[in-house]
mmCIF file of C-alpha atoms in Angstrom:
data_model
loop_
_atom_site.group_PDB
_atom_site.id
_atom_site.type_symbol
_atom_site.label_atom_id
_atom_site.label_comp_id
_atom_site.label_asym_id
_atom_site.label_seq_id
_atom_site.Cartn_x
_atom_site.Cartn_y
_atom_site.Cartn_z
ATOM 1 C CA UNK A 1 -23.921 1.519 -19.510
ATOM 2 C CA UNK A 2 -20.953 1.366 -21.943
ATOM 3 C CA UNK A 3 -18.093 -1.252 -20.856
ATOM 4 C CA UNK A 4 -15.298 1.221 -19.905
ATOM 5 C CA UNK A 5 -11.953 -0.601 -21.412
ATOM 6 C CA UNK A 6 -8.861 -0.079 -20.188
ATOM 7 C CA UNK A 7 -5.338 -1.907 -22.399
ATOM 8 C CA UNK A 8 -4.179 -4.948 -20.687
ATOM 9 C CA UNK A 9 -0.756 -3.823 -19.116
ATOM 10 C CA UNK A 10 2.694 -5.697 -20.034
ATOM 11 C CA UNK A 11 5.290 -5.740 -17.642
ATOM 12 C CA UNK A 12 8.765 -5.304 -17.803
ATOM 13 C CA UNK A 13 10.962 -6.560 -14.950
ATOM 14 C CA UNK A 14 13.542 -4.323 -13.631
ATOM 15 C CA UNK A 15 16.519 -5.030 -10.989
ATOM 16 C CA UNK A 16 16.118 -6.273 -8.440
ATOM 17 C CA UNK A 17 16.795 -4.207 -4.956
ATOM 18 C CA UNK A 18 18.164 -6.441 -2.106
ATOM 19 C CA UNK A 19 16.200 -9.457 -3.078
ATOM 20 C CA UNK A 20 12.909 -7.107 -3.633
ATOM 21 C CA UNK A 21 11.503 -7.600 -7.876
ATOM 22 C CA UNK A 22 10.518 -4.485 -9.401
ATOM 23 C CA UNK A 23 8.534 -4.204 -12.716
ATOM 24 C CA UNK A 24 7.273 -1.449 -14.416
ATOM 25 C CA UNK A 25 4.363 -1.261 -17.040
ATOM 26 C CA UNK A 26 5.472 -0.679 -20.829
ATOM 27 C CA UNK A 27 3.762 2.354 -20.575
ATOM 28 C CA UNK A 28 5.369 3.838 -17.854
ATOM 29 C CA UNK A 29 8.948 2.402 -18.935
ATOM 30 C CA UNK A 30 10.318 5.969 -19.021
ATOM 31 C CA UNK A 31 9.782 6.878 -15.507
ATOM 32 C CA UNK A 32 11.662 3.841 -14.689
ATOM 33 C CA UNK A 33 14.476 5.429 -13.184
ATOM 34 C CA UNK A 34 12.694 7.409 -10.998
ATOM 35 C CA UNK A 35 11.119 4.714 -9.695
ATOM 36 C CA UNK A 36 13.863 2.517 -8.685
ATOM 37 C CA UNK A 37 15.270 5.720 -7.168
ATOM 38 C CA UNK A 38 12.446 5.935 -5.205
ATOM 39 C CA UNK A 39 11.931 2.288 -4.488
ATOM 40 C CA UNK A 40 15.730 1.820 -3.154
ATOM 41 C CA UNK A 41 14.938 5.116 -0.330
ATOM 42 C CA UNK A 42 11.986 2.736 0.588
ATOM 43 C CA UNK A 43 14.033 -0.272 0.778
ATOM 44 C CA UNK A 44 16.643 1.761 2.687
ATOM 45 C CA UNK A 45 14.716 1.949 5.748
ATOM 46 C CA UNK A 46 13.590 -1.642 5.928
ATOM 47 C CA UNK A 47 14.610 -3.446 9.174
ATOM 48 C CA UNK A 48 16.502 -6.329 8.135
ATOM 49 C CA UNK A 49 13.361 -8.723 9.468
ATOM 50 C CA UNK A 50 11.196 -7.231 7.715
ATOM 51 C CA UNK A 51 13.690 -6.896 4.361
ATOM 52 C CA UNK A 52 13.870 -10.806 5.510
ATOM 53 C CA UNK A 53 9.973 -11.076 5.299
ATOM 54 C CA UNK A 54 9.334 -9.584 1.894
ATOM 55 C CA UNK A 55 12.634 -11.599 0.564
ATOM 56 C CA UNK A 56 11.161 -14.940 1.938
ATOM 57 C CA UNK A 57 7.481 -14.021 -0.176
ATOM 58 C CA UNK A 58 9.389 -13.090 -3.546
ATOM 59 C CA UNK A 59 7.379 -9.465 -2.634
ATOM 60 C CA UNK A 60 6.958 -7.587 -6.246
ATOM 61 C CA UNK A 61 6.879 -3.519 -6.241
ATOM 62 C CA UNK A 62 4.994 -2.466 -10.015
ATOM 63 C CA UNK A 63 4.712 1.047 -10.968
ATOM 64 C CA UNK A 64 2.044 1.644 -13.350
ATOM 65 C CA UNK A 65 -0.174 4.103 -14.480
ATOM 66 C CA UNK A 66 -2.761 5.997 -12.526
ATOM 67 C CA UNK A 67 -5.553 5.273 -15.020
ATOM 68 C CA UNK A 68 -5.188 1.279 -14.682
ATOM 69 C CA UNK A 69 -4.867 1.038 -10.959
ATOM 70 C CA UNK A 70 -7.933 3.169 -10.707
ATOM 71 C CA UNK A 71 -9.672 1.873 -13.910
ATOM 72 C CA UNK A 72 -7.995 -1.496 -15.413
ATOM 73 C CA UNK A 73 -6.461 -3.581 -12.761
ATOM 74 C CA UNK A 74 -9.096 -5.007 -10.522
ATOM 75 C CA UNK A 75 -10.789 -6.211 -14.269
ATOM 76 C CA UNK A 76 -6.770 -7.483 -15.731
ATOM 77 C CA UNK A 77 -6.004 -9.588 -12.381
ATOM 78 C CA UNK A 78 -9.205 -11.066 -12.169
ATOM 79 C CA UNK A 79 -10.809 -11.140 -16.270
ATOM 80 C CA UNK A 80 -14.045 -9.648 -14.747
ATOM 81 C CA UNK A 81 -16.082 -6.808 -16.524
ATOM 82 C CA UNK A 82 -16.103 -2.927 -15.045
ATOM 83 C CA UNK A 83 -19.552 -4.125 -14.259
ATOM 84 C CA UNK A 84 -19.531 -7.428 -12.742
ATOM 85 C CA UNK A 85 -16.916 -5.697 -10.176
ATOM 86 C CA UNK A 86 -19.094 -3.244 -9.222
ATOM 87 C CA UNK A 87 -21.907 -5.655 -8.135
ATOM 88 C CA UNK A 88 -19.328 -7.204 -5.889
ATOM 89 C CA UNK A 89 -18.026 -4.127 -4.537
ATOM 90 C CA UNK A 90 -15.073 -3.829 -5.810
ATOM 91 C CA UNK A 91 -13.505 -0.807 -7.367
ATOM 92 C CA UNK A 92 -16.298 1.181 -7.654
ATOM 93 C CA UNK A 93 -14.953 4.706 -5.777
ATOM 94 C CA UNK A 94 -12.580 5.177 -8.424
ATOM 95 C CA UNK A 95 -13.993 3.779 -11.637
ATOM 96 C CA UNK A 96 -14.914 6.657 -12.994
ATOM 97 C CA UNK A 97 -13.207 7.821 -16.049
ATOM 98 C CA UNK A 98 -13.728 11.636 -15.472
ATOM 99 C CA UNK A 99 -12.608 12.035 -11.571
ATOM 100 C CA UNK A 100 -9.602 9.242 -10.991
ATOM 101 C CA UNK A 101 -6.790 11.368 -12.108
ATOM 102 C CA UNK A 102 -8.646 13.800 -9.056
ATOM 103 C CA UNK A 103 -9.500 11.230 -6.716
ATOM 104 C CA UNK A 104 -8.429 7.844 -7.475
ATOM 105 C CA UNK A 105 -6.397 5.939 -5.315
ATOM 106 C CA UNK A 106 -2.221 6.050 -5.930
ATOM 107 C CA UNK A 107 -1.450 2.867 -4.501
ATOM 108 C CA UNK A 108 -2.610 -0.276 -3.668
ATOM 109 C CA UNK A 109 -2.367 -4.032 -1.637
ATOM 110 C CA UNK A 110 -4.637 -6.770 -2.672
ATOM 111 C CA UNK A 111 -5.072 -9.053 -0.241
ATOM 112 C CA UNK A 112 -3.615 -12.201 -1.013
ATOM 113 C CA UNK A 113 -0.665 -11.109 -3.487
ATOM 114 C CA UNK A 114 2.344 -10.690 -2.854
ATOM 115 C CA UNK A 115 3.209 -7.394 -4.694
ATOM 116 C CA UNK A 116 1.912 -3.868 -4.319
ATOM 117 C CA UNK A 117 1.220 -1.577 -7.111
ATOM 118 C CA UNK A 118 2.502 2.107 -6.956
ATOM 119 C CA UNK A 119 1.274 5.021 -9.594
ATOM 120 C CA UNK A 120 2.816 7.999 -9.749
ATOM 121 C CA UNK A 121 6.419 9.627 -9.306
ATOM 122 C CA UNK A 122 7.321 12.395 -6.654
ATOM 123 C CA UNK A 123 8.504 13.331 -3.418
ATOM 124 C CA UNK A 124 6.336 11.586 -2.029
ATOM 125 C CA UNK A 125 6.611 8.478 -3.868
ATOM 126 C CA UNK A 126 9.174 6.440 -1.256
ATOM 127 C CA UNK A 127 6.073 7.169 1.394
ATOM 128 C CA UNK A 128 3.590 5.946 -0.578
ATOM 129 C CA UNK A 129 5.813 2.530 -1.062
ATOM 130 C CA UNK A 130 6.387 2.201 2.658
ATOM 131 C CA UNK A 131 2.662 2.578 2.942
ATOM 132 C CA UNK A 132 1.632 -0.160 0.740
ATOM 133 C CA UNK A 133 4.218 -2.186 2.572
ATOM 134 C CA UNK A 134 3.079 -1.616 5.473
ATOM 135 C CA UNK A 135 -0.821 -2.648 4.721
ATOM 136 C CA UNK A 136 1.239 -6.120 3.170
ATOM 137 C CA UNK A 137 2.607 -7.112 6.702
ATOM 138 C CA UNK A 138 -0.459 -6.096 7.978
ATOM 139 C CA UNK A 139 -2.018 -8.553 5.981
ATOM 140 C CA UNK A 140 -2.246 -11.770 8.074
ATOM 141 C CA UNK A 141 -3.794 -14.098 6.026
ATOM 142 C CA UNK A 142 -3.414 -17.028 3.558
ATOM 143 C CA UNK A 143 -1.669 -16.029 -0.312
ATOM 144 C CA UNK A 144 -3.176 -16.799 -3.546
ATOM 145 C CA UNK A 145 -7.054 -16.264 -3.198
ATOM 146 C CA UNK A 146 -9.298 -16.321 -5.377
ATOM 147 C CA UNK A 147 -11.521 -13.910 -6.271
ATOM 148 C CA UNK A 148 -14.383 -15.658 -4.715
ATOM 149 C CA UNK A 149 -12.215 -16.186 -1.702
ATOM 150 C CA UNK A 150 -11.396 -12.261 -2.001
ATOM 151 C CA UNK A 151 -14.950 -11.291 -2.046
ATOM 152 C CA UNK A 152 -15.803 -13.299 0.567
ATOM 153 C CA UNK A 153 -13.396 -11.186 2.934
ATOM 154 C CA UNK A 154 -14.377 -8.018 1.743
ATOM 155 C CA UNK A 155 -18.176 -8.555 1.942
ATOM 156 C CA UNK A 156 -17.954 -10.192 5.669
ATOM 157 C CA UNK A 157 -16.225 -7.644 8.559
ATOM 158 C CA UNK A 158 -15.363 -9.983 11.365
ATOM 159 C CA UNK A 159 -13.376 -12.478 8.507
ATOM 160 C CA UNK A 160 -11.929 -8.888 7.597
ATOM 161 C CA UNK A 161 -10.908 -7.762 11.023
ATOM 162 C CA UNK A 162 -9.025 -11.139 11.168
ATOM 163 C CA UNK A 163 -6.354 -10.720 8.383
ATOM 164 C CA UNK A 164 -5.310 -8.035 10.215
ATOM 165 C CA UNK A 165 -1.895 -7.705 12.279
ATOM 166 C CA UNK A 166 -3.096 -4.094 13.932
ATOM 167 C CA UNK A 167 -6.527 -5.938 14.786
ATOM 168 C CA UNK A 168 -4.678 -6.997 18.150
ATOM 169 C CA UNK A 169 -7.127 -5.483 20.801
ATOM 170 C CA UNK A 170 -4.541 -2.551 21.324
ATOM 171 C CA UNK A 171 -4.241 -0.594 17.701
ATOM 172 C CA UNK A 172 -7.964 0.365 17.279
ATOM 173 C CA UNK A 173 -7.817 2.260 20.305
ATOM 174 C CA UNK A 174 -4.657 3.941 19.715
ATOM 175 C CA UNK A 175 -6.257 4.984 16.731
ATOM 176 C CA UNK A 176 -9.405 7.009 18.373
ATOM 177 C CA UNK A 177 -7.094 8.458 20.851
ATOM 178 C CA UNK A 178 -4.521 9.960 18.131
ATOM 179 C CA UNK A 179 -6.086 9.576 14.704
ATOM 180 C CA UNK A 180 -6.551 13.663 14.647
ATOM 181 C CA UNK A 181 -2.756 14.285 14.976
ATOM 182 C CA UNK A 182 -2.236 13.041 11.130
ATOM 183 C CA UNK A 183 -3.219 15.463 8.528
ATOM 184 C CA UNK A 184 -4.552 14.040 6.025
ATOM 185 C CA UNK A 185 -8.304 12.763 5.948
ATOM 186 C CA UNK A 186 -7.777 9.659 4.089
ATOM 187 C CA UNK A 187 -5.565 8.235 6.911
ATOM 188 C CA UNK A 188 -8.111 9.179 9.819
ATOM 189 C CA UNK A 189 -10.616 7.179 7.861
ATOM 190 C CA UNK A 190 -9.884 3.616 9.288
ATOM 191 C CA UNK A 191 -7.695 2.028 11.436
ATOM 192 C CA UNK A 192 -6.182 0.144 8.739
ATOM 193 C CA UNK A 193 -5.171 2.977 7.253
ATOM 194 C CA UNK A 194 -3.620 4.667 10.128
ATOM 195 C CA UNK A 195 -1.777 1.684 11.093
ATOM 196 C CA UNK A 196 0.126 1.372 7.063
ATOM 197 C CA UNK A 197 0.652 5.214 7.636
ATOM 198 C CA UNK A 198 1.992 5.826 10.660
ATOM 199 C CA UNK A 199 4.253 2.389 10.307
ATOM 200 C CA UNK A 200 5.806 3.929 6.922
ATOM 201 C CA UNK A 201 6.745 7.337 8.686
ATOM 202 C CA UNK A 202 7.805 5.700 11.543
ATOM 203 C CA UNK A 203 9.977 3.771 9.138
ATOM 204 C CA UNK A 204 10.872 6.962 6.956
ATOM 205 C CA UNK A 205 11.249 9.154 10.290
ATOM 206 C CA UNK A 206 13.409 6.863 12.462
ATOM 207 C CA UNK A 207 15.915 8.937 14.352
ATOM 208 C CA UNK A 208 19.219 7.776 11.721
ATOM 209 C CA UNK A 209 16.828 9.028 8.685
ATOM 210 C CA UNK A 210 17.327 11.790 6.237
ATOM 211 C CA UNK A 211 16.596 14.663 8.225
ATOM 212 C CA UNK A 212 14.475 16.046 4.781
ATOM 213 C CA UNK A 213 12.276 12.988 5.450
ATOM 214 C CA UNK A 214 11.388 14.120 9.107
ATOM 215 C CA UNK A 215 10.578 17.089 8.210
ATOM 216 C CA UNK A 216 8.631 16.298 5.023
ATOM 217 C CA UNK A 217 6.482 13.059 7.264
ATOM 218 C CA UNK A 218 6.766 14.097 10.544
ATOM 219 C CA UNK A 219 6.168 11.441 13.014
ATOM 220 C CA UNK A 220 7.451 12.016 16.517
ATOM 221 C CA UNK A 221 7.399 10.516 19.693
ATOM 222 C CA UNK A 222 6.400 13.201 21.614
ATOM 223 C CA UNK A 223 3.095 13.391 19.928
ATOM 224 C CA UNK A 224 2.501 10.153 18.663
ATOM 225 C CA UNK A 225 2.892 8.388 22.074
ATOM 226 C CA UNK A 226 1.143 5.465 22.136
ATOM 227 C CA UNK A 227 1.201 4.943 18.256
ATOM 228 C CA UNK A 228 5.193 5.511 18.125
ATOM 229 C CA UNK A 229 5.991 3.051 20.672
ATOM 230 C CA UNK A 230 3.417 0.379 19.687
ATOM 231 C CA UNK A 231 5.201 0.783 15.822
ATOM 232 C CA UNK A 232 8.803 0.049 17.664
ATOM 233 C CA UNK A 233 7.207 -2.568 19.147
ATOM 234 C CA UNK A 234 5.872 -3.965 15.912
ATOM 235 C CA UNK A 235 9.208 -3.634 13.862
ATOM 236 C CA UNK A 236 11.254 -5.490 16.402
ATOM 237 C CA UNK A 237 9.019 -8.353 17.154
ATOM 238 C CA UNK A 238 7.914 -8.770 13.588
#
């Protein structure tokens, strides 16, 4: 099979947004603007613990294109082939050069990093920051693996379940009993998933939010119960 290459990305540091660092790829410079737009309605909404949290880690937010998360980053960060990374597992969904604009991820949290990596630009865009976010302080495990170390997690599922915050005995169940009430597919898939989504539109949605937000993500009380309480539970004691 041919070796799908993908250009090495250069980064360009931005502001910085209460102590959060922002880059942006060269290639998506000129989106740049939207992007810190977006990334200060995130940063908004952040509880000063958990603003205290990502401070303390030096936490990075890079907005790059949707072809090299899907297609170049796994094989930049870790100077492994398209093909040695699918015999580990990794990136293999999405590496596809005719169906990731369709179906490739927009976001993403590596284990073990301390930045996230965000793709595109839209109204959604401040959502999709809170979500990858949210799956970093999930993330309870040690920084700066390797990629051994990384494939180690990935390949074993009770080292997995362990570097997880909502793995607590009390979040998986909360997420069979209202996993159905979220839309989307993607976020009913895993309790992982769930937990980063309904924490960022908890955090978009709270009660002093922009009422376009609630309306946009809505997350309520009423109907999710157990989830909405357990997520107040999890910002204040975080």
């Amino acid at each position: 099979m041919t070796e799908q290459i993908v250009e090495r990305n250069e980064f360009i540091s931005l502001e910085n947004i209460n102590g959060i660092h922002l880059e942006v790829s060269r290639e998506c410079f000129k989106k740049r603007r939207k992007f810190i737009r977006a990334t200060k309605g995130a940063i908004k909404v952040l509880p000063p613990n958990i603003l205290n949290y990502l401070q303390k880690h030096n936490f990075t937010i890079k907005f790059v294109s949707k072809k090299y998360l899907n297609l170049g980053l796994y094989q930049d960060l870790f100077n492994k082939t398209s093909e040695e990374l699918k015999i580990d597992g990794l990136n293999t969904e999405n590496n596809d050069l005719k169906n990731y604009k369709k179906n490739g991820r927009a976001g993403l949290y590596i284990w073990g990093t301390k930045n996230i990596y965000v793709s595109f630009v839209s109204i959604e865009t401040t959502l999709l920051i809170l979500h990858e976010i949210s799956h970093f302080l999930d993330y309870n495990g040690a920084f700066d693996l390797s990629y051994d170390d990384l494939i180690k997690i990935k390949g074993d599922d009770h080292i997995n379940q362990t570097f997880r915050r909502c793995n607590d005995g009390k979040f998986p169940s909360m997420y069979v009993a209202e996993k159905y009430f979220i839309r989307e597919a993607y976020y009913r898939a895993s309790y992982s998933e769930f937990f980063a989504e309904t924490l960022a539109r908890y955090l978009l949605t709270k009660p002093s939010s922009n009422f376009l937000n609630r309306i946009l993500f809505p997350f309520s009380k009423k109907k999710y119960i157990k989830t909405y309480e357990y997520m107040e539970d999890f910002v204040k004691n975080f």
